[in-house]
Coordinates of N, CA and C in Angstrom, one line a residue:
M102 N -53.5 132.9 71.4 CA -54.3 134.0 72.0 C -53.6 134.8 73.0
P103 N -52.5 134.3 73.6 CA -51.8 135.1 74.6 C -51.2 136.4 74.0
L104 N -50.7 136.4 72.8 CA -50.1 137.6 72.2 C -51.2 138.6 71.9
L105 N -52.4 138.1 71.5 CA -53.5 139.0 71.2 C -54.0 139.6 72.6
A106 N -54.0 138.8 73.6 CA -54.4 139.3 74.9 C -53.5 140.4 75.4
W107 N -52.2 140.2 75.1 CA -51.2 141.3 75.5 C -51.5 142.5 74.7
A108 N -51.7 142.4 73.4 CA -51.9 143.5 72.5 C -53.1 144.3 72.9
L109 N -54.2 143.6 73.4 CA -55.4 144.3 73.8 C -55.4 144.8 75.2
T110 N -54.8 144.0 76.1 CA -55.0 144.3 77.5 C -53.7 144.7 78.2
G111 N -52.6 144.3 77.6 CA -51.3 144.5 78.3 C -50.9 143.4 79.1
D112 N -51.7 142.3 79.1 CA -51.4 141.1 80.0 C -51.7 139.9 79.2
S113 N -50.6 139.1 78.8 CA -50.8 137.9 78.0 C -51.6 136.8 78.7
R114 N -51.8 136.9 80.0 CA -52.6 135.9 80.7 C -54.1 136.1 80.6
K115 N -54.5 137.3 80.1 CA -55.9 137.6 80.1 C -56.6 137.1 78.8
T116 N -56.3 135.8 78.5 CA -57.0 135.2 77.3 C -58.5 135.1 77.5
D117 N -58.9 135.0 78.7 CA -60.4 134.9 79.0 C -61.1 136.2 78.6
V118 N -60.4 137.3 78.6 CA -61.0 138.6 78.2 C -61.1 138.6 76.7
V119 N -60.1 138.0 76.0 CA -60.1 138.1 74.5 C -61.0 137.0 73.9
A120 N -61.0 135.8 74.4 CA -61.7 134.7 73.8 C -63.2 135.0 73.3
P121 N -64.0 135.8 74.1 CA -65.3 136.1 73.7 C -65.4 137.1 72.5
L122 N -64.2 137.7 72.2 CA -64.2 138.8 71.2 C -63.8 138.3 69.8
V123 N -63.5 137.0 69.7 CA -63.0 136.4 68.4 C -63.9 135.3 67.9
K124 N -64.0 135.2 66.6 CA -64.7 134.1 65.9 C -63.8 133.7 64.8
P125 N -63.7 132.4 64.4 CA -63.0 132.0 63.3 C -63.6 132.6 62.0
A126 N -62.7 133.0 61.1 CA -63.2 133.6 59.8 C -62.3 133.3 58.7
E127 N -62.8 133.5 57.5 CA -62.0 133.3 56.3 C -62.1 134.6 55.4
L128 N -60.9 134.9 54.8 CA -60.8 136.1 54.0 C -60.4 135.6 52.6
K129 N -61.2 135.9 51.6 CA -60.9 135.4 50.2 C -60.2 136.5 49.4
G130 N -59.4 136.0 48.5 CA -58.7 136.9 47.6 C -57.4 137.5 48.2
Y131 N -56.9 136.9 49.3 CA -55.7 137.4 50.0 C -54.9 136.2 50.4
A132 N -53.6 136.4 50.6 CA -52.7 135.3 51.1 C -51.8 135.9 52.2
R133 N -51.3 135.0 53.1 CA -50.4 135.4 54.2 C -49.1 134.7 53.9
F134 N -48.1 135.6 53.8 CA -46.7 135.1 53.5 C -45.8 135.4 54.6
S135 N -44.7 134.6 54.7 CA -43.6 134.9 55.6 C -42.9 136.2 55.1
L136 N -42.3 136.8 56.1 CA -41.4 138.0 55.8 C -40.0 137.5 56.0
L137 N -39.1 137.9 55.2 CA -37.7 137.5 55.3 C -37.1 138.0 56.6
G138 N -36.6 137.1 57.4 CA -35.9 137.4 58.7 C -36.9 137.9 59.8
K139 N -38.2 137.7 59.6 CA -39.2 138.1 60.6 C -40.0 136.9 61.0
D140 N -40.6 137.1 62.2 CA -41.5 136.0 62.7 C -42.9 136.3 62.3
Y141 N -43.3 137.5 62.0 CA -44.7 137.9 61.7 C -44.9 137.9 60.2
P142 N -46.2 137.8 59.8 CA -46.5 137.6 58.4 C -46.8 138.9 57.6
A143 N -47.0 138.8 56.3 CA -47.5 139.9 55.5 C -48.8 139.4 54.8
L144 N -49.8 140.1 55.0 CA -51.1 139.8 54.3 C -51.1 140.6 53.1
I145 N -51.2 140.0 51.9 CA -51.2 140.7 50.6 C -52.4 140.3 49.8
K146 N -52.9 141.2 48.9 CA -53.9 140.8 48.0 C -53.3 139.8 47.0
H147 N -54.1 138.8 46.7 CA -53.7 137.6 46.0 C -54.7 137.3 44.9
N148 N -54.7 136.1 44.4 CA -55.7 135.7 43.4 C -57.0 135.4 44.1
E149 N -58.1 135.4 43.3 CA -59.4 135.3 43.9 C -59.8 134.0 44.5
T150 N -59.0 133.0 44.3 CA -59.2 131.7 44.9 C -58.5 131.5 46.2
S151 N -57.6 132.4 46.5 CA -56.8 132.3 47.8 C -57.8 132.5 49.0
I152 N -57.5 131.8 50.1 CA -58.3 132.0 51.3 C -57.3 132.0 52.5
V153 N -57.5 133.0 53.3 CA -56.7 133.1 54.6 C -57.6 132.7 55.7
D154 N -57.3 131.7 56.5 CA -58.0 131.4 57.7 C -57.5 132.3 58.8
G155 N -58.4 132.9 59.6 CA -58.0 133.7 60.7 C -59.0 133.9 61.7
L156 N -58.9 135.0 62.5 CA -59.9 135.3 63.5 C -60.5 136.7 63.2
L157 N -61.8 136.8 63.4 CA -62.5 138.1 63.3 C -62.6 138.6 64.8
L158 N -61.9 139.7 65.0 CA -61.9 140.3 66.3 C -62.9 141.4 66.4
C159 N -63.7 141.5 67.4 CA -64.6 142.5 67.7 C -64.3 143.2 69.0
P160 N -63.4 144.3 68.9 CA -63.0 144.9 70.1 C -64.2 145.5 70.9
Q161 N -64.1 145.6 72.2 CA -65.2 146.1 73.0 C -65.2 147.6 73.1
N162 N -64.0 148.2 72.8 CA -64.0 149.7 72.9 C -62.9 150.2 72.1
K163 N -62.8 151.5 72.0 CA -61.8 152.2 71.2 C -60.4 152.0 71.7
S164 N -60.3 151.9 73.0 CA -58.9 151.6 73.5 C -58.3 150.3 73.0
Q165 N -59.1 149.3 73.0 CA -58.7 148.0 72.5 C -58.3 148.1 71.0
R166 N -59.1 148.8 70.2 CA -58.8 149.0 68.8 C -57.5 149.8 68.6
R167 N -57.3 150.8 69.4 CA -56.1 151.6 69.3 C -54.9 150.8 69.7
N168 N -55.0 150.0 70.7 CA -53.9 149.1 71.1 C -53.6 148.1 70.0
L169 N -54.5 147.6 69.4 CA -54.3 146.6 68.3 C -53.6 147.4 67.1
D170 N -54.1 148.5 66.8 CA -53.5 149.3 65.7 C -52.0 149.6 66.0
D171 N -51.8 150.0 67.3 CA -50.4 150.3 67.7 C -49.5 149.1 67.6
F172 N -50.0 147.9 68.0 CA -49.3 146.7 68.0 C -48.9 146.3 66.6
E173 N -49.9 146.4 65.6 CA -49.6 146.1 64.2 C -48.6 147.0 63.6
G174 N -48.6 148.3 63.9 CA -47.6 149.2 63.5 C -47.8 149.8 62.1
E175 N -46.9 150.6 61.7 CA -47.0 151.3 60.4 C -46.7 150.5 59.2
A176 N -46.2 149.3 59.4 CA -45.9 148.5 58.2 C -47.2 147.9 57.6
Y177 N -48.3 148.1 58.3 CA -49.6 147.6 57.8 C -50.5 148.8 57.6
T178 N -51.4 148.6 56.6 CA -52.4 149.6 56.3 C -53.8 148.9 56.7
V179 N -54.6 149.6 57.5 CA -55.9 149.2 57.8 C -56.8 149.3 56.6
T180 N -57.4 148.2 56.1 CA -58.1 148.1 54.9 C -59.4 147.4 55.1
P181 N -60.6 148.0 54.7 CA -61.8 147.2 54.8 C -61.9 146.1 53.9
A182 N -62.5 145.0 54.3 CA -62.7 143.8 53.5 C -63.9 143.0 54.0
Q183 N -64.4 142.1 53.1 CA -65.5 141.2 53.5 C -64.9 139.9 54.0
V184 N -65.4 139.5 55.1 CA -64.9 138.2 55.7 C -66.1 137.3 55.9
A185 N -65.9 136.0 55.8 CA -66.9 135.0 56.1 C -66.7 134.4 57.5
V186 N -67.7 134.5 58.3 CA -67.6 133.9 59.6 C -67.8 132.4 59.6
V187 N -66.8 131.7 60.0 CA -66.9 130.2 60.0 C -67.9 129.7 60.9
G188 N -68.7 128.7 60.5 CA -69.7 128.1 61.4 C -71.0 128.9 61.4
E189 N -71.1 130.0 60.7 CA -72.3 130.8 60.6 C -72.6 130.9 59.1
E190 N -73.1 129.9 58.5 CA -73.3 129.8 57.1 C -73.9 131.0 56.4
G191 N -73.1 131.5 55.5 CA -73.6 132.6 54.7 C -73.3 134.0 55.4
Q192 N -72.8 134.0 56.6 CA -72.6 135.3 57.2 C -71.3 136.0 56.7
I193 N -71.5 137.0 56.0 CA -70.4 137.8 55.5 C -70.4 139.2 56.2
V194 N -69.3 139.6 56.8 CA -69.3 140.9 57.5 C -68.2 141.7 57.0
E195 N -68.3 143.0 57.2 CA -67.3 144.0 56.8 C -66.3 144.0 58.0
A196 N -65.1 143.9 57.7 CA -64.1 144.0 58.8 C -62.8 144.7 58.3
D197 N -62.1 145.2 59.2 CA -60.8 145.8 58.9 C -59.7 144.8 58.9
I198 N -58.9 144.8 57.9 CA -57.7 143.9 57.9 C -56.4 144.7 57.9
Y199 N -55.3 144.1 58.3 CA -54.0 144.7 58.3 C -53.3 144.3 57.1
L200 N -53.3 145.1 56.0 CA -52.6 144.7 54.8 C -51.2 145.2 54.8
W201 N -50.3 144.3 54.4 CA -48.8 144.6 54.3 C -48.6 145.9 53.5
N202 N -47.9 146.8 54.1 CA -47.6 148.1 53.4 C -46.1 148.3 53.3
G203 N -45.3 147.3 53.7 CA -43.9 147.4 53.7 C -43.3 147.0 52.3
E204 N -42.0 146.8 52.3 CA -41.3 146.5 51.1 C -41.7 145.2 50.5
R205 N -42.0 145.2 49.2 CA -42.4 143.9 48.6 C -41.2 142.9 48.6
D206 N -40.0 143.4 48.5 CA -38.8 142.6 48.5 C -38.7 141.8 49.8
A207 N -39.3 142.3 50.9 CA -39.2 141.6 52.2 C -40.2 140.4 52.3
V208 N -41.1 140.3 51.3 CA -42.1 139.2 51.4 C -41.5 137.9 50.7
S209 N -41.5 136.8 51.5 CA -41.0 135.5 51.0 C -42.0 134.9 50.1
A210 N -41.6 133.9 49.4 CA -42.6 133.1 48.6 C -43.2 132.0 49.5
D211 N -42.8 131.9 50.7 CA -43.3 130.9 51.6 C -44.5 131.4 52.4
C212 N -45.5 130.5 52.5 CA -46.7 130.9 53.3 C -46.3 130.9 54.8
W213 N -46.9 131.8 55.5 CA -46.7 131.9 56.9 C -47.7 131.0 57.6
D214 N -47.2 130.3 58.6 CA -48.1 129.3 59.3 C -48.2 129.6 60.8
L215 N -49.4 129.9 61.2 CA -49.7 130.2 62.6 C -49.2 129.1 63.6
D216 N -49.5 127.9 63.3 CA -49.2 126.7 64.1 C -47.6 126.7 64.3
T217 N -46.9 126.9 63.3 CA -45.4 126.9 63.4 C -45.0 128.1 64.3
F218 N -45.6 129.2 64.1 CA -45.2 130.4 64.9 C -45.5 130.1 66.4
I219 N -46.7 129.5 66.7 CA -47.0 129.2 68.1 C -46.0 128.2 68.7
K220 N -45.7 127.2 67.9 CA -44.8 126.1 68.4 C -43.4 126.6 68.6
E221 N -42.9 127.4 67.6 CA -41.5 127.8 67.6 C -41.1 129.2 68.2
R222 N -42.1 130.1 68.1 CA -41.7 131.5 68.4 C -42.6 132.2 69.5
L223 N -43.8 131.7 69.7 CA -44.7 132.4 70.6 C -44.1 132.7 72.0
D224 N -43.5 131.7 72.6 CA -42.9 131.9 73.9 C -41.9 133.1 73.9
D225 N -41.1 133.2 72.9 CA -40.1 134.3 72.8 C -40.8 135.6 72.7
W226 N -41.9 135.7 72.0 CA -42.7 136.9 71.8 C -43.3 137.3 73.1
I227 N -43.9 136.4 73.8 CA -44.5 136.6 75.1 C -43.5 137.1 76.1
E228 N -42.3 136.5 76.1 CA -41.2 137.0 77.0 C -40.8 138.4 76.6
L229 N -40.7 138.6 75.4 CA -40.3 140.0 74.9 C -41.2 141.0 75.3
F230 N -42.5 140.8 75.1 CA -43.5 141.8 75.4 C -44.0 141.8 76.8
G231 N -43.6 140.7 77.6 CA -44.0 140.7 79.0 C -43.5 141.8 79.8
G232 N -42.4 142.3 79.5 CA -41.8 143.5 80.3 C -42.2 144.8 79.7
M233 N -42.9 144.9 78.7 CA -43.3 146.2 78.0 C -44.6 146.6 78.5
Q234 N -44.8 148.0 78.5 CA -46.1 148.6 78.8 C -46.7 149.1 77.5
L235 N -48.0 149.0 77.5 CA -48.8 149.5 76.4 C -48.7 151.0 76.5
V236 N -48.6 151.7 75.4 CA -48.6 153.2 75.3 C -50.0 153.6 75.2
G237 N -50.3 154.8 75.7 CA -51.7 155.4 75.5 C -52.5 155.3 76.8
D238 N -53.7 155.7 76.7 CA -54.6 155.7 77.9 C -55.6 154.6 77.8
D239 N -56.3 154.4 78.9 CA -57.2 153.3 79.1 C -58.7 153.8 78.8
E240 N -58.8 155.0 78.3 CA -60.2 155.6 78.1 C -60.9 154.8 77.0
D241 N -62.2 154.6 77.2 CA -63.0 153.9 76.2 C -63.4 154.9 75.1
A242 N -63.2 156.1 75.2 CA -63.7 157.1 74.2 C -63.0 157.1 73.0

């Protein structure tokens, strides 16, 4: 959650701000793969039995959404999808996902694992982004 806190607020320590905005969710028909030489994943359309576990984020304002879009960057396309909220039986919601829009040759056959990223790379990412400023304004409009 520290990296998401940085992406939304500019401060990786503000996980208390981010925690109420997320719920565990599942996305069917997609898969998350490693990218060759990268720490971050590619979400791609996959077979209908594939399920990606993740978080449903409900930003509080347009500024947080803009910050997240900027963090994800141009290699991803915002795409609407139906996600199932975990723990709320039968609740399906419309959400935007960040679908890989980069080179297909960059996608590994290996699944990307969040726990491995947290254990092996998260501290490096927090250190990298810790000295950076978010671009843009803080307006909620």
